[in-house]
Tab-separated table of N, CA and C in Angstrom:
chain	number	residue	atom	x	y	z
J	1	MET	N	151.197	33.920	-44.995
J	1	MET	CA	150.719	33.359	-43.743
J	1	MET	C	149.195	33.436	-43.696
J	2	GLU	N	148.581	32.356	-43.222
J	2	GLU	CA	147.125	32.308	-43.161
J	2	GLU	C	146.623	33.052	-41.934
J	3	THR	N	145.540	33.782	-42.116
J	3	THR	CA	144.892	34.397	-40.959
J	3	THR	C	144.024	33.340	-40.294
J	4	THR	N	143.502	33.667	-39.128
J	4	THR	CA	142.660	32.720	-38.408
J	4	THR	C	141.410	32.402	-39.209
J	5	ASN	N	140.823	33.410	-39.858
J	5	ASN	CA	139.621	33.206	-40.647
J	5	ASN	C	139.906	32.317	-41.852
J	6	ASP	N	141.038	32.548	-42.534
J	6	ASP	CA	141.407	31.711	-43.673
J	6	ASP	C	141.684	30.276	-43.240
J	7	SER	N	142.258	30.112	-42.070
J	7	SER	CA	142.545	28.775	-41.564
J	7	SER	C	141.249	28.007	-41.326
J	8	GLY	N	140.267	28.680	-40.725
J	8	GLY	CA	138.968	28.041	-40.492
J	8	GLY	C	138.250	27.720	-41.793
J	9	LEU	N	138.332	28.647	-42.758
J	9	LEU	CA	137.703	28.407	-44.047
J	9	LEU	C	138.388	27.276	-44.811
J	10	SER	N	139.694	27.185	-44.701
J	10	SER	CA	140.394	26.114	-45.407
J	10	SER	C	140.059	24.750	-44.797
J	11	ARG	N	139.902	24.699	-43.483
J	11	ARG	CA	139.469	23.441	-42.852
J	11	ARG	C	138.049	23.090	-43.290
J	12	ALA	N	137.188	24.098	-43.348
J	12	ALA	CA	135.805	23.860	-43.776
J	12	ALA	C	135.766	23.405	-45.235
J	13	LEU	N	136.629	23.970	-46.073
J	13	LEU	CA	136.695	23.544	-47.469
J	13	LEU	C	137.136	22.086	-47.560
J	14	SER	N	138.104	21.698	-46.750
J	14	SER	CA	138.542	20.295	-46.745
J	14	SER	C	137.401	19.373	-46.340
J	15	TRP	N	136.649	19.759	-45.318
J	15	TRP	CA	135.512	18.941	-44.880
J	15	TRP	C	134.416	18.913	-45.935
J	16	ASN	N	134.204	20.042	-46.615
J	16	ASN	CA	133.219	20.053	-47.698
J	16	ASN	C	133.619	19.093	-48.809
J	17	LEU	N	134.885	19.101	-49.179
J	17	LEU	CA	135.349	18.208	-50.237
J	17	LEU	C	135.257	16.745	-49.807
J	18	MET	N	135.561	16.468	-48.554
J	18	MET	CA	135.422	15.098	-48.063
J	18	MET	C	133.948	14.689	-48.042
J	19	SER	N	133.070	15.607	-47.659
J	19	SER	CA	131.633	15.314	-47.680
J	19	SER	C	131.157	15.057	-49.095
J	20	PHE	N	131.656	15.844	-50.033
J	20	PHE	CA	131.298	15.640	-51.434
J	20	PHE	C	131.766	14.264	-51.918
J	21	GLY	N	132.976	13.866	-51.551
J	21	GLY	CA	133.468	12.543	-51.914
J	21	GLY	C	132.634	11.432	-51.301
J	22	PHE	N	132.212	11.620	-50.053
J	22	PHE	CA	131.355	10.653	-49.371
J	22	PHE	C	130.031	10.502	-50.114
J	23	LEU	N	129.423	11.632	-50.466
J	23	LEU	CA	128.137	11.592	-51.161
J	23	LEU	C	128.266	11.014	-52.565
J	24	VAL	N	129.352	11.317	-53.256
J	24	VAL	CA	129.570	10.745	-54.590
J	24	VAL	C	129.743	9.230	-54.488
J	25	GLY	N	130.482	8.760	-53.495
J	25	GLY	CA	130.628	7.319	-53.293
J	25	GLY	C	129.292	6.645	-53.027
J	26	TYR	N	128.455	7.279	-52.214
J	26	TYR	CA	127.132	6.725	-51.912
J	26	TYR	C	126.253	6.735	-53.154
J	27	PHE	N	126.323	7.819	-53.928
J	27	PHE	CA	125.541	7.937	-55.155
J	27	PHE	C	125.947	6.867	-56.165
J	28	VAL	N	127.243	6.659	-56.330
J	28	VAL	CA	127.734	5.681	-57.300
J	28	VAL	C	127.265	4.274	-56.950
J	29	CYS	N	127.356	3.901	-55.672
J	29	CYS	CA	126.947	2.536	-55.323
J	29	CYS	C	125.426	2.389	-55.265
J	30	THR	N	124.697	3.491	-55.339
J	30	THR	CA	123.246	3.413	-55.429
J	30	THR	C	122.794	3.292	-56.877
J	31	VAL	N	123.435	4.033	-57.775
J	31	VAL	CA	123.003	4.098	-59.170
J	31	VAL	C	123.620	2.984	-60.018
J	32	LEU	N	124.881	2.707	-59.823
J	32	LEU	CA	125.576	1.713	-60.640
J	32	LEU	C	125.624	0.359	-59.944
J	33	PRO	N	125.621	-0.731	-60.716
J	33	PRO	CA	125.720	-2.051	-60.094
J	33	PRO	C	127.170	-2.377	-59.711
J	34	VAL	N	127.567	-1.940	-58.538
J	34	VAL	CA	128.915	-2.231	-58.038
J	34	VAL	C	128.802	-3.254	-56.909
J	35	PRO	N	129.785	-4.121	-56.760
J	35	PRO	CA	129.725	-5.077	-55.650
J	35	PRO	C	129.904	-4.363	-54.314
J	36	VAL	N	129.064	-4.716	-53.373
J	36	VAL	CA	129.154	-4.159	-52.025
J	36	VAL	C	129.215	-5.307	-51.023
J	37	ILE	N	129.598	-4.992	-49.829
J	37	ILE	CA	129.633	-5.994	-48.763
J	37	ILE	C	128.230	-6.104	-48.178
J	38	TRP	N	127.663	-7.296	-48.232
J	38	TRP	CA	126.337	-7.562	-47.686
J	38	TRP	C	126.489	-8.276	-46.351
J	39	TYR	N	125.673	-7.885	-45.376
J	39	TYR	CA	125.656	-8.554	-44.075
J	39	TYR	C	124.387	-9.385	-43.984
J	40	TYR	N	124.548	-10.667	-43.686
J	40	TYR	CA	123.432	-11.584	-43.520
J	40	TYR	C	123.226	-11.806	-42.023
J	41	PRO	N	122.212	-11.166	-41.422
J	41	PRO	CA	122.047	-11.257	-39.960
J	41	PRO	C	121.643	-12.653	-39.488
J	42	VAL	N	120.918	-13.409	-40.308
J	42	VAL	CA	120.507	-14.750	-39.887
J	42	VAL	C	121.716	-15.673	-39.820
J	43	GLU	N	122.564	-15.611	-40.842
J	43	GLU	CA	123.763	-16.450	-40.872
J	43	GLU	C	124.932	-15.823	-40.113
J	44	ARG	N	124.796	-14.544	-39.790
J	44	ARG	CA	125.865	-13.770	-39.133
J	44	ARG	C	127.158	-13.836	-39.942
J	45	SER	N	127.032	-13.495	-41.221
J	45	SER	CA	128.195	-13.529	-42.101
J	45	SER	C	128.147	-12.352	-43.072
J	46	PHE	N	129.286	-12.099	-43.712
J	46	PHE	CA	129.417	-11.047	-44.706
J	46	PHE	C	129.762	-11.676	-46.046
J	47	GLU	N	129.385	-10.975	-47.144
J	47	GLU	CA	129.719	-11.451	-48.477
J	47	GLU	C	129.850	-10.242	-49.402
J	48	LEU	N	130.828	-10.295	-50.297
J	48	LEU	CA	131.003	-9.269	-51.316
J	48	LEU	C	130.293	-9.755	-52.569
J	49	ALA	N	129.205	-9.051	-52.961
J	49	ALA	CA	128.414	-9.480	-54.114
J	49	ALA	C	127.636	-8.301	-54.690
J	50	LEU	N	127.138	-8.497	-55.908
J	50	LEU	CA	126.281	-7.485	-56.527
J	50	LEU	C	124.880	-7.507	-55.927
J	51	LYS	N	124.316	-8.703	-55.764
J	51	LYS	CA	122.975	-8.864	-55.212
J	51	LYS	C	123.015	-9.912	-54.104
J	52	PRO	N	122.183	-9.741	-53.080
J	52	PRO	CA	122.178	-10.727	-51.996
J	52	PRO	C	121.411	-11.984	-52.403
J	53	HIS	N	121.683	-13.079	-51.722
J	53	HIS	CA	120.978	-14.334	-51.991
J	53	HIS	C	119.952	-14.641	-50.914
J	54	GLY	N	119.731	-13.731	-49.995
J	54	GLY	CA	118.750	-13.920	-48.938
J	54	GLY	C	118.526	-12.602	-48.214
J	55	LEU	N	118.088	-12.697	-46.968
J	55	LEU	CA	117.882	-11.508	-46.150
J	55	LEU	C	119.242	-10.896	-45.832
J	56	ALA	N	119.478	-9.665	-46.311
J	56	ALA	CA	120.793	-9.050	-46.147
J	56	ALA	C	120.669	-7.532	-46.079
J	57	ALA	N	121.674	-6.916	-45.488
J	57	ALA	CA	121.755	-5.453	-45.393
J	57	ALA	C	123.040	-4.999	-46.083
J	58	ASP	N	122.917	-3.963	-46.909
J	58	ASP	CA	124.091	-3.477	-47.639
J	58	ASP	C	124.696	-2.224	-47.017
J	59	PHE	N	124.294	-1.888	-45.816
J	59	PHE	CA	124.766	-0.665	-45.159
J	59	PHE	C	126.287	-0.620	-45.050
J	60	TYR	N	126.893	-1.707	-44.655
J	60	TYR	CA	128.341	-1.729	-44.448
J	60	TYR	C	129.097	-1.543	-45.760
J	61	GLY	N	128.613	-2.157	-46.818
J	61	GLY	CA	129.258	-2.012	-48.120
J	61	GLY	C	129.134	-0.597	-48.669
J	62	ARG	N	127.958	-0.001	-48.528
J	62	ARG	CA	127.773	1.383	-48.990
J	62	ARG	C	128.624	2.345	-48.161
J	63	LEU	N	128.696	2.091	-46.886
J	63	LEU	CA	129.519	2.944	-46.018
J	63	LEU	C	130.991	2.836	-46.391
J	64	LEU	N	131.432	1.656	-46.766
J	64	LEU	CA	132.817	1.477	-47.197
J	64	LEU	C	133.095	2.244	-48.486
J	65	TRP	N	132.206	2.131	-49.482
J	65	TRP	CA	132.374	2.888	-50.727
J	65	TRP	C	132.377	4.392	-50.452
J	66	SER	N	131.479	4.838	-49.591
J	66	SER	CA	131.408	6.266	-49.270
J	66	SER	C	132.667	6.731	-48.558
J	67	GLY	N	133.173	5.929	-47.650
J	67	GLY	CA	134.418	6.268	-46.960
J	67	GLY	C	135.603	6.338	-47.903
J	68	LEU	N	135.626	5.444	-48.902
J	68	LEU	CA	136.688	5.509	-49.906
J	68	LEU	C	136.592	6.787	-50.728
J	69	GLY	N	135.374	7.208	-51.035
J	69	GLY	CA	135.188	8.471	-51.754
J	69	GLY	C	135.665	9.657	-50.942
J	70	ALA	N	135.361	9.653	-49.649
J	70	ALA	CA	135.819	10.737	-48.770
J	70	ALA	C	137.336	10.730	-48.648
J	71	ALA	N	137.916	9.544	-48.530
J	71	ALA	CA	139.374	9.444	-48.415
J	71	ALA	C	140.069	9.894	-49.701
J	72	ALA	N	139.424	9.667	-50.841
J	72	ALA	CA	140.007	10.109	-52.107
J	72	ALA	C	139.988	11.625	-52.235
J	73	MET	N	139.013	12.278	-51.631
J	73	MET	CA	138.913	13.740	-51.733
J	73	MET	C	139.736	14.469	-50.662
J	74	ALA	N	140.183	13.781	-49.635
J	74	ALA	CA	140.965	14.432	-48.572
J	74	ALA	C	142.251	15.067	-49.101
J	75	PRO	N	143.035	14.386	-49.930
J	75	PRO	CA	144.243	15.040	-50.456
J	75	PRO	C	143.932	16.248	-51.343
J	76	VAL	N	142.801	16.190	-52.038
J	76	VAL	CA	142.415	17.331	-52.864
J	76	VAL	C	142.173	18.555	-51.981
J	77	GLY	N	141.501	18.342	-50.859
J	77	GLY	CA	141.268	19.442	-49.924
J	77	GLY	C	142.556	20.005	-49.360
J	78	ILE	N	143.506	19.147	-49.069
J	78	ILE	CA	144.794	19.604	-48.535
J	78	ILE	C	145.552	20.406	-49.585
J	79	LEU	N	145.518	19.952	-50.830
J	79	LEU	CA	146.206	20.682	-51.901
J	79	LEU	C	145.528	22.009	-52.210
J	80	TRP	N	144.206	22.041	-52.208
J	80	TRP	CA	143.494	23.286	-52.496
J	80	TRP	C	143.782	24.342	-51.443
J	81	LYS	N	143.944	23.918	-50.198
J	81	LYS	CA	144.228	24.878	-49.118
J	81	LYS	C	145.505	25.656	-49.389
J	82	ARG	N	146.460	25.011	-50.024
J	82	ARG	CA	147.754	25.660	-50.245
J	82	ARG	C	147.689	26.731	-51.326
J	83	PHE	N	146.766	26.579	-52.269
J	83	PHE	CA	146.723	27.475	-53.413
J	83	PHE	C	145.643	28.554	-53.320
J	84	LEU	N	144.706	28.413	-52.397
J	84	LEU	CA	143.616	29.379	-52.289
J	84	LEU	C	143.758	30.217	-51.030
J	85	SER	N	143.321	31.460	-51.120
J	85	SER	CA	143.285	32.314	-49.933
J	85	SER	C	142.278	33.429	-50.163
J	86	GLY	N	141.815	34.005	-49.101
J	86	GLY	CA	140.942	35.174	-49.170
J	86	GLY	C	139.623	34.909	-49.871
J	87	ASP	N	139.332	35.745	-50.871
J	87	ASP	CA	138.045	35.658	-51.575
J	87	ASP	C	137.890	34.364	-52.360
J	88	ALA	N	138.956	33.876	-52.939
J	88	ALA	CA	138.879	32.621	-53.687
J	88	ALA	C	138.506	31.467	-52.759
J	89	LEU	N	139.041	31.483	-51.550
J	89	LEU	CA	138.726	30.443	-50.572
J	89	LEU	C	137.246	30.499	-50.197
J	90	LYS	N	136.731	31.699	-49.977
J	90	LYS	CA	135.310	31.852	-49.637
J	90	LYS	C	134.427	31.401	-50.795
J	91	ARG	N	134.816	31.750	-52.013
J	91	ARG	CA	134.023	31.387	-53.179
J	91	ARG	C	133.972	29.872	-53.345
J	92	TRP	N	135.120	29.199	-53.236
J	92	TRP	CA	135.142	27.744	-53.378
J	92	TRP	C	134.449	27.046	-52.217
J	93	MET	N	134.476	27.669	-51.055
J	93	MET	CA	133.746	27.117	-49.909
J	93	MET	C	132.243	27.095	-50.211
J	94	LEU	N	131.735	28.190	-50.759
J	94	LEU	CA	130.315	28.256	-51.100
J	94	LEU	C	129.966	27.310	-52.251
J	95	ILE	N	130.835	27.205	-53.225
J	95	ILE	CA	130.584	26.315	-54.358
J	95	ILE	C	130.529	24.860	-53.900
J	96	THR	N	131.489	24.445	-53.085
J	96	THR	CA	131.489	23.047	-52.620
J	96	THR	C	130.309	22.771	-51.691
J	97	ALA	N	129.914	23.747	-50.882
J	97	ALA	CA	128.743	23.564	-50.014
J	97	ALA	C	127.481	23.417	-50.861
J	98	ALA	N	127.371	24.205	-51.927
J	98	ALA	CA	126.205	24.101	-52.807
J	98	ALA	C	126.177	22.748	-53.514
J	99	TRP	N	127.323	22.265	-53.975
J	99	TRP	CA	127.375	20.955	-54.627
J	99	TRP	C	127.002	19.841	-53.651
J	100	CYS	N	127.473	19.944	-52.416
J	100	CYS	CA	127.121	18.930	-51.403
J	100	CYS	C	125.621	18.936	-51.134
J	101	ALA	N	125.044	20.128	-50.994
J	101	ALA	CA	123.601	20.217	-50.737
J	101	ALA	C	122.807	19.682	-51.921
J	102	ALA	N	123.226	20.007	-53.136
J	102	ALA	CA	122.519	19.524	-54.328
J	102	ALA	C	122.605	18.006	-54.442
J	103	LEU	N	123.766	17.445	-54.188
J	103	LEU	CA	123.929	15.995	-54.269
J	103	LEU	C	123.145	15.291	-53.169
J	104	LEU	N	123.080	15.885	-51.993
J	104	LEU	CA	122.298	15.309	-50.904
J	104	LEU	C	120.813	15.308	-51.253
J	105	MET	N	120.315	16.390	-51.823
J	105	MET	CA	118.910	16.444	-52.247
J	105	MET	C	118.640	15.432	-53.363
J	106	LEU	N	119.582	15.277	-54.279
J	106	LEU	CA	119.439	14.280	-55.342
J	106	LEU	C	119.367	12.873	-54.758
J	107	LEU	N	120.195	12.586	-53.767
J	107	LEU	CA	120.150	11.265	-53.121
J	107	LEU	C	118.834	11.051	-52.378
J	108	PHE	N	118.342	12.082	-51.690
J	108	PHE	CA	117.039	11.966	-51.016
J	108	PHE	C	115.953	11.633	-52.039
J	109	GLY	N	115.922	12.377	-53.141
J	109	GLY	CA	114.920	12.130	-54.172
J	109	GLY	C	115.052	10.752	-54.787
J	110	LEU	N	116.278	10.303	-55.000
J	110	LEU	CA	116.516	8.979	-55.569
J	110	LEU	C	115.981	7.888	-54.649
J	111	TYR	N	116.238	8.005	-53.357
J	111	TYR	CA	115.755	6.990	-52.423
J	111	TYR	C	114.245	7.040	-52.258
J	112	ILE	N	113.658	8.222	-52.291
J	112	ILE	CA	112.196	8.306	-52.237
J	112	ILE	C	111.604	7.623	-53.462
J	113	HIS	N	112.204	7.882	-54.621
J	113	HIS	CA	111.727	7.257	-55.862
J	113	HIS	C	111.875	5.734	-55.812
J	114	LYS	N	112.970	5.254	-55.272
J	114	LYS	CA	113.201	3.810	-55.205
J	114	LYS	C	112.274	3.118	-54.204
J	115	LEU	N	111.944	3.790	-53.109
J	115	LEU	CA	111.214	3.129	-52.033
J	115	LEU	C	109.708	3.357	-52.064
J	116	VAL	N	109.222	4.373	-52.783
J	116	VAL	CA	107.806	4.705	-52.710
J	116	VAL	C	106.924	3.608	-53.320
J	117	GLY	N	107.348	2.964	-54.364
J	117	GLY	CA	106.527	1.930	-54.983
J	117	GLY	C	106.889	0.528	-54.563
J	118	ARG	N	107.696	0.401	-53.576
J	118	ARG	CA	108.187	-0.914	-53.154
J	118	ARG	C	107.129	-1.654	-52.344
J	119	VAL	N	106.880	-2.897	-52.693
J	119	VAL	CA	105.936	-3.737	-51.962
J	119	VAL	C	106.720	-4.917	-51.404
J	120	PRO	N	106.847	-4.988	-50.087
J	120	PRO	CA	107.624	-6.104	-49.522
J	120	PRO	C	106.875	-7.431	-49.684
J	121	THR	N	107.622	-8.470	-49.939
J	121	THR	CA	107.031	-9.810	-50.027
J	121	THR	C	107.231	-10.511	-48.695
J	122	PRO	N	106.128	-11.014	-48.131
J	122	PRO	CA	106.259	-11.677	-46.835
J	122	PRO	C	106.947	-13.033	-46.968
J	123	ALA	N	107.593	-13.425	-45.902
J	123	ALA	CA	108.229	-14.744	-45.868
J	123	ALA	C	107.136	-15.801	-45.768
J	124	PRO	N	107.357	-16.974	-46.348
J	124	PRO	CA	106.323	-18.026	-46.241
J	124	PRO	C	106.189	-18.511	-44.802
J	125	LEU	N	104.990	-18.959	-44.474
J	125	LEU	CA	104.733	-19.496	-43.133
J	125	LEU	C	105.405	-20.844	-42.981
J	126	PRO	N	105.838	-21.177	-41.775
J	126	PRO	CA	106.432	-22.496	-41.545
J	126	PRO	C	105.435	-23.617	-41.848
J	127	SER	N	105.945	-24.782	-42.182
J	127	SER	CA	105.080	-25.893	-42.600
J	127	SER	C	104.133	-26.351	-41.490
J	128	GLY	N	104.517	-26.271	-40.254
J	128	GLY	CA	103.676	-26.760	-39.164
J	128	GLY	C	102.808	-25.686	-38.538
J	129	TYR	N	102.672	-24.531	-39.160
J	129	TYR	CA	101.910	-23.421	-38.575
J	129	TYR	C	100.405	-23.677	-38.681
J	130	VAL	N	99.730	-23.509	-37.543
J	130	VAL	CA	98.261	-23.629	-37.511
J	130	VAL	C	97.717	-22.312	-36.976
J	131	PRO	N	96.887	-21.599	-37.768
J	131	PRO	CA	96.349	-20.316	-37.282
J	131	PRO	C	95.379	-20.523	-36.131
J	132	ARG	N	95.265	-19.565	-35.227
J	132	ARG	CA	94.354	-19.682	-34.072
J	132	ARG	C	93.012	-19.152	-34.389
């Protein structure tokens, strides 16, 4: 029978594993060329593609991949709860928390590296534009 402390730790371990799956999903769709769902705000439409063909946001596609990663890790967390207790549960809780923190820092560094040298290209001016 689980004690109250073990029950709380097992829930936290499940959430840690789901967080790890979420971060791995986000990392994979950032590093590898996987198709994501792009939202085109001007056309108000969605498209599944590797690269956008115009002004688009990939937030929804990345969130979907990350959610799939979290959903894939949820059963692992449920199964681990059944086999771990006491000190082993605490140890795995700390290990998964450390992996989540390390992966989050890696993602922060990756995005800083990707965005620091980025120079946006302005849209061309309309043909009838006259400066004042």
